[in-house]
Short mmCIF file of C-alpha atoms and ligand atoms in Angstrom, two decimals:
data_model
loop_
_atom_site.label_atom_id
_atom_site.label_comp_id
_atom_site.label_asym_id
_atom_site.label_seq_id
_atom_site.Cartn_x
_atom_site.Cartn_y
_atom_site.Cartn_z
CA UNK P 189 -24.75 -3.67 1.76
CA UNK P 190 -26.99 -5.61 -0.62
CA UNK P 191 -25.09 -8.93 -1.69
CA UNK P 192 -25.90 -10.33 -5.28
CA UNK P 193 -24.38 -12.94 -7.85
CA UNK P 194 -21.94 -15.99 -7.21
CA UNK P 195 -19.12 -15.69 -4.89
CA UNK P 196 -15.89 -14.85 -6.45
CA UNK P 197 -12.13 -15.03 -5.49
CA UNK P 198 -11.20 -11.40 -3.52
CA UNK P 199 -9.63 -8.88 -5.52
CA UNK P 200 -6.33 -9.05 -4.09
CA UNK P 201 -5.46 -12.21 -5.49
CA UNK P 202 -2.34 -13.75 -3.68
CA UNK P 203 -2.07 -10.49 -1.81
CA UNK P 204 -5.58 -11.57 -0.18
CA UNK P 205 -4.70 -11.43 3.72
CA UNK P 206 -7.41 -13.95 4.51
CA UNK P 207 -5.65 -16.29 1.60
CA UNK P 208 -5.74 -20.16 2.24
CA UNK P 209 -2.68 -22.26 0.97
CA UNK P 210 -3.04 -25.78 -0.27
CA UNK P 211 -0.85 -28.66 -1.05
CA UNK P 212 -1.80 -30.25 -4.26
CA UNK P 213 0.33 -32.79 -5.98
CA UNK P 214 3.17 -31.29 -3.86
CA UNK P 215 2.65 -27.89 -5.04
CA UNK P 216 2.04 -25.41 -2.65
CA UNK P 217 -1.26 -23.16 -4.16
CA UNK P 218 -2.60 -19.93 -2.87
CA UNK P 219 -6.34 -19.60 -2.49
CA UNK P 220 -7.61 -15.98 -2.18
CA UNK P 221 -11.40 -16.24 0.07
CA UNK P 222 -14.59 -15.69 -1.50
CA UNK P 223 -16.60 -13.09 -1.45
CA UNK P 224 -19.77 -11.29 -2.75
CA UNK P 225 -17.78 -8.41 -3.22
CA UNK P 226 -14.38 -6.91 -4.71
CA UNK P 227 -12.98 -7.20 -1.21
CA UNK P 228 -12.92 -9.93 1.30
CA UNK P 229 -14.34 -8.64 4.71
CA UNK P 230 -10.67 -8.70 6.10
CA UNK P 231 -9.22 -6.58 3.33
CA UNK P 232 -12.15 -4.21 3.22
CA UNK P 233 -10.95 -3.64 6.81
CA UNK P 234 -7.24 -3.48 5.98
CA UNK P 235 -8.00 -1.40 2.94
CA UNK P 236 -10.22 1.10 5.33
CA UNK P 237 -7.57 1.58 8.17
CA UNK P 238 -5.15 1.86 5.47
CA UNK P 239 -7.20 5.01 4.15
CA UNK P 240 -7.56 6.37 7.66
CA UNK P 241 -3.39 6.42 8.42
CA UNK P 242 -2.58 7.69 5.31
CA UNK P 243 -2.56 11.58 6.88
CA UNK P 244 -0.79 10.61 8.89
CA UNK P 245 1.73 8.71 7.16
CA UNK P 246 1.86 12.27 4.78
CA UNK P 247 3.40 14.33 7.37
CA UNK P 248 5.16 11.55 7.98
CA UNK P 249 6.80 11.90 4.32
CA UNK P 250 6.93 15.78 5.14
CA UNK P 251 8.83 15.59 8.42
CA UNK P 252 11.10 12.89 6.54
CA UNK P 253 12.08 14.93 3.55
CA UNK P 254 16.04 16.14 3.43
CA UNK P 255 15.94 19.52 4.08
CA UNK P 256 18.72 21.98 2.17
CA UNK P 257 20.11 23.30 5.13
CA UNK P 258 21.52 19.98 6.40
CA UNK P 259 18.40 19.87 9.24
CA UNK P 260 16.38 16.46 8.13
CA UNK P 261 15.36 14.02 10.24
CA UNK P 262 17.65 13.24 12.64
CA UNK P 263 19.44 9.70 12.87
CA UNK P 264 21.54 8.48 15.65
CA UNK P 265 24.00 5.94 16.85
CA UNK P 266 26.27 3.90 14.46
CA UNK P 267 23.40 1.76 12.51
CA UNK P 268 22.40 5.47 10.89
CA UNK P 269 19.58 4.70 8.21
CA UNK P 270 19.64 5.69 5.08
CA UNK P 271 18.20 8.80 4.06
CA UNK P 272 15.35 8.72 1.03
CA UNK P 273 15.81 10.77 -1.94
CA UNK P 274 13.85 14.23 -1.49
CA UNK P 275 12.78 13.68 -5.35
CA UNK P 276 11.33 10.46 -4.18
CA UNK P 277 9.50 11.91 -0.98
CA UNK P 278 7.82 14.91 -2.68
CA UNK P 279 6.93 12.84 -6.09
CA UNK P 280 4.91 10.03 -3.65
CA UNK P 281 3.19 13.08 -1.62
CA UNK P 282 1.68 14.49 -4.83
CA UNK P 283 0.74 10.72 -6.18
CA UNK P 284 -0.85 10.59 -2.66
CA UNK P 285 -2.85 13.68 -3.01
CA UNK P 286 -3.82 13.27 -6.54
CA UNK P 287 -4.60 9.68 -5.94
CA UNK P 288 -7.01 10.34 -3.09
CA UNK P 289 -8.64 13.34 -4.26
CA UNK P 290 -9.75 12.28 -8.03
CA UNK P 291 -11.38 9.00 -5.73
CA UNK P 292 -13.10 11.38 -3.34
CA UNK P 293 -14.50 13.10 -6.52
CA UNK P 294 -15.97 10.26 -7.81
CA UNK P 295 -17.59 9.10 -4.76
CA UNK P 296 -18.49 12.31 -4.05
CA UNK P 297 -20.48 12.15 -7.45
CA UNK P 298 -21.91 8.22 -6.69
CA UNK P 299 -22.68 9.38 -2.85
CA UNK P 300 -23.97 12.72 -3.75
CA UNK P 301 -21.44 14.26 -1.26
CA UNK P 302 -21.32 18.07 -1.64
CA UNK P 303 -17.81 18.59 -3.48
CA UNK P 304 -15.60 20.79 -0.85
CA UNK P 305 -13.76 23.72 -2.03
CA UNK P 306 -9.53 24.36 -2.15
CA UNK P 307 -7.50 23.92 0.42
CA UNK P 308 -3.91 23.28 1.05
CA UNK P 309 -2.84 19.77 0.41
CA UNK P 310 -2.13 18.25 3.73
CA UNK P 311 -5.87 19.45 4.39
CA UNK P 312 -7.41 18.19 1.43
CA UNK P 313 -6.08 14.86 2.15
CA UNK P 314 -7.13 14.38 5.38
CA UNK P 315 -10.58 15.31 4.55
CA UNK P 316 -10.41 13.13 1.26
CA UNK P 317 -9.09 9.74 3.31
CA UNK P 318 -11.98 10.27 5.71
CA UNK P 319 -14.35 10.63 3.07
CA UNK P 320 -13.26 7.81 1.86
CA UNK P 321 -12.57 5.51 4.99
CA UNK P 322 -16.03 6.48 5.35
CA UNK P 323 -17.44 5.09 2.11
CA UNK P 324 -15.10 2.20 1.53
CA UNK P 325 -17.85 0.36 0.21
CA UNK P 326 -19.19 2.43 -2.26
CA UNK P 327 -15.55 2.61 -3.20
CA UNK P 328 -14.93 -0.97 -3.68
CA UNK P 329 -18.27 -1.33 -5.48
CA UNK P 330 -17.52 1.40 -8.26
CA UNK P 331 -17.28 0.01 -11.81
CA UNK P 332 -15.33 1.46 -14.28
CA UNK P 333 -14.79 5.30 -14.02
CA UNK P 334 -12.69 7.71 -16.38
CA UNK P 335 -9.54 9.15 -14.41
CA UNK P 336 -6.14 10.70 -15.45
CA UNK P 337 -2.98 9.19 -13.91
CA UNK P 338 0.63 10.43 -14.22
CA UNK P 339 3.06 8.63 -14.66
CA UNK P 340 6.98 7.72 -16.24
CA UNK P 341 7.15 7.64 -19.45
CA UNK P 342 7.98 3.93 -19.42
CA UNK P 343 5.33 2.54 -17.32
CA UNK P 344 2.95 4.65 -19.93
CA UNK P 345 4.31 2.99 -22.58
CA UNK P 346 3.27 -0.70 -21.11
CA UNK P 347 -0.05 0.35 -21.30
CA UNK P 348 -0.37 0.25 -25.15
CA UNK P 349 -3.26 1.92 -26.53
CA UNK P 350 -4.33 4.01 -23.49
CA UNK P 351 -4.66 8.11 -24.25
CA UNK P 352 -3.16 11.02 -22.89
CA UNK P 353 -0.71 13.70 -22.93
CA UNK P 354 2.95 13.22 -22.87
CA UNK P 355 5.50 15.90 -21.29
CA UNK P 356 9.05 14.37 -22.81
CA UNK P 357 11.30 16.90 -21.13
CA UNK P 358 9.66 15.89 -17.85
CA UNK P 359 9.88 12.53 -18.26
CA UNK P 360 6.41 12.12 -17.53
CA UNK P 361 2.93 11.22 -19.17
CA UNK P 362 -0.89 11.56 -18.16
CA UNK P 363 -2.83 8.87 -19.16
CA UNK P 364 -6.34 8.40 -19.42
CA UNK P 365 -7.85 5.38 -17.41
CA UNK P 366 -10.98 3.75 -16.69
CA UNK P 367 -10.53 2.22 -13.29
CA UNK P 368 -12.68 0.59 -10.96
CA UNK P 369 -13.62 -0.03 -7.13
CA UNK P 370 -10.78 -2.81 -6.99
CA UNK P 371 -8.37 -0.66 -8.68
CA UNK P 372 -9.09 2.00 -6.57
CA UNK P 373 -8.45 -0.21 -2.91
CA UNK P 374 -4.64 -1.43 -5.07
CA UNK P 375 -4.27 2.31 -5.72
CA UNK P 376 -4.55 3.52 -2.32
CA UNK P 377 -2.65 -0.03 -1.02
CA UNK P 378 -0.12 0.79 -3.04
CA UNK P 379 0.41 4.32 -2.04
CA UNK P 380 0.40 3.35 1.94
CA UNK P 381 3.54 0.55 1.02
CA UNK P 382 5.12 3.20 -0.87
CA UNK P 383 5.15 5.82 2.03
CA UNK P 384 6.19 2.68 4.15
CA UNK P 385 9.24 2.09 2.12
CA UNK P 386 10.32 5.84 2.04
CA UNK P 387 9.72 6.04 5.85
CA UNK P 388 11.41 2.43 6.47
CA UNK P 389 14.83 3.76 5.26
CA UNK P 390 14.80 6.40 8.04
CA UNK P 391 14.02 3.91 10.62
CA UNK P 392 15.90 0.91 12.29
CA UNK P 393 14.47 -2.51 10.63
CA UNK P 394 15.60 -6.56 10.35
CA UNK P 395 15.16 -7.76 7.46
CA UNK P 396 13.61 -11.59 7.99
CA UNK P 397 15.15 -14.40 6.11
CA UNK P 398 12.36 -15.97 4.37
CA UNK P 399 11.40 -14.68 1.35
CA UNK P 400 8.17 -13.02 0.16
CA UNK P 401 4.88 -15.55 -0.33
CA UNK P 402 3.99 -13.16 -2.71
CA UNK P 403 6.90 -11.61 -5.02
CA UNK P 404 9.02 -14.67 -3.94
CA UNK P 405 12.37 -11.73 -2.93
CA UNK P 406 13.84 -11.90 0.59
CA UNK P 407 12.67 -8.63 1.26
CA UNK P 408 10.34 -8.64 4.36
CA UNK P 409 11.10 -5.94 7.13
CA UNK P 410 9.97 -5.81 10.54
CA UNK P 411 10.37 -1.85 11.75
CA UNK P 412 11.66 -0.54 15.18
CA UNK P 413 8.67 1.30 17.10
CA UNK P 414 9.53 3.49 20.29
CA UNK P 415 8.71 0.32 22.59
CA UNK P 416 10.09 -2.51 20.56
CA UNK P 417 10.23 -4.22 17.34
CA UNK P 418 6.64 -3.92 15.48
CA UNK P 419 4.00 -7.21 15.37
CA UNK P 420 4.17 -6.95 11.75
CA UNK P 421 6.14 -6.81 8.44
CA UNK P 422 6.02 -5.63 5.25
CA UNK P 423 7.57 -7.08 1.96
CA UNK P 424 9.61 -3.57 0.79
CA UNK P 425 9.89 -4.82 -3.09
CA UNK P 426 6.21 -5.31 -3.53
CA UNK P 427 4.20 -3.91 -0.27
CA UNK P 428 2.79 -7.58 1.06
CA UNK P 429 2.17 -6.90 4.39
CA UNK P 430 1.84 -9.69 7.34
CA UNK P 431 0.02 -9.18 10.25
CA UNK P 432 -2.11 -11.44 12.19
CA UNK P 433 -1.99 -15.25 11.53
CA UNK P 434 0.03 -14.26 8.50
CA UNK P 435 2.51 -12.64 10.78
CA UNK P 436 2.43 -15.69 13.12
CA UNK P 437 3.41 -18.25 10.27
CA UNK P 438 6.32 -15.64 9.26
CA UNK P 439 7.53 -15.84 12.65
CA UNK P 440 7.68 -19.53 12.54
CA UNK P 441 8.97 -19.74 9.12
CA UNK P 442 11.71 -17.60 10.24
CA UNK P 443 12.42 -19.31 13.65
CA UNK P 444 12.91 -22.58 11.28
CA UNK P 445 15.18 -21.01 9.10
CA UNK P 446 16.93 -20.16 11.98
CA UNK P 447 16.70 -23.82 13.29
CA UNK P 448 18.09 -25.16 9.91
CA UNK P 449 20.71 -22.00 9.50
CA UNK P 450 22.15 -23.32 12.88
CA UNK P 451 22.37 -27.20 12.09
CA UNK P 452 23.96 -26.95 8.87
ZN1 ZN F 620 -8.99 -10.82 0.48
ZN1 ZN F 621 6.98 -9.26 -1.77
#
């Protein structure tokens, strides 16, 4: 990959993983890393083996949704979950196909990738997120490019003069958009916290008691896997996740608060 220009700050902003912070004046200040390109090299990983789970994360969504007949996904013992809202399930699954198929298009059309013909949904996304995981950097390096989004009618209305269709009855609106390669990696980042917040409230999680370095909410989980409790978290108001060194300084921010809970 060709690198031109001045270094900028990543993307991500404060949701940079590979962010520094830095005391100044007593003020704690969040550095996202330079880079040549809309991604550091850390969240052009993170933003490539988020592509490559969301298939999986899809069925997932599938095997989680409440079925009529009383036969969802089964919970046991007296901590029971929550269950999440089918309406809630099936809307994300159809952001998460629409989403990832009008990207494959376009790179399709930058990469002169032969455009693949219909096939069910669960399909098509697999094959999209591949194409993609596969081209995350002609991805990230896409300016501007025309694409319709749908969404509620009030998050349409923030936009201001942005086009597009409304459907009152439905609640709904598709809006015309010119997004870019960064856009495009906080699209599909988004997507993967959204499916992780659905699928958190049928599993077992703590929440930690610091709050979020990001949205500043006490709202970091830590999920249940078969053989333990996960080496990560995930903010579930705005999708930070921690792993890594980030997760290490959460751990210790939380065994203070602990240390402090207990001598008070
Ligand atoms: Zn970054
Ligand atoms: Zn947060």
């Amino acid at each position: 990959m060709p690198v031109h220009g001045e270094m900028r700050p990543c993307a991500r902003g404060h949701h940079c993983s590979d962010r520094q912070v830095v005391i100044d004046n007593g003020e704690r200040i969040t550095q996202p890393a330079l880079t040549y390109r809309a991604y550091c090299d850390r969240d052009r990983e993170h933003l490539a083996r988020t592509i490559s789970r969301l298939p999986q994360q899809y069925v997932e969504l599938y095997q989680a949704l409440p079925r009529s007949n009383g036969d969802g996904p089964k919970v046991s013992g007296s901590k029971a979950p929550p269950l999440p809202l089918r309406a809630d399930v099936e809307a994300l699954m159809r952001d998460m196909v629409h989403v990832v198929a009008s990207w494959q298009k376009v790179i399709a059309a930058v990469a002169g990738l032969a455009e693949s013909g219909p096939k069910r949904q669960g399909r098509a996304l697999s094959d999209a997120c591949r194409a993609l995981a596969a081209h995350v950097d002609a991805l990230l390096a896409l300016d501007p490019w025309p694409v319709v989004r749908y969404m509620p009618l009030a998050d349409a209305a923030k936009l201001g003069a942005a086009s597009g269709f409304v459907f009152p009855h439905a609640g709904y609106a598709a809006v015309n958009l010119e997004l870019g390669g960064a856009d495009a990696g906080d699209e599909l980042l988004y997507l993967a916290a959204r499916c992780r917040s659905i699928l958190g409230l049928t599993r077992r999680r703590d929440l930690l008691p610091v709050p979020c370095h990001a949205c500043g909410y006490v709202a970091i989980y830590r999920e249940e896997t078969a053989d333990g409790m996960q080496d990560e978290a995930y903010c579930g108001r705005c999708g930070e996740t921690y792993t890594g060194a980030q997760w290490r300084l959460l751990q210790r921010l939380t065994y203070e608060e602990e240390l402090a809970r207990q001598a008070s």
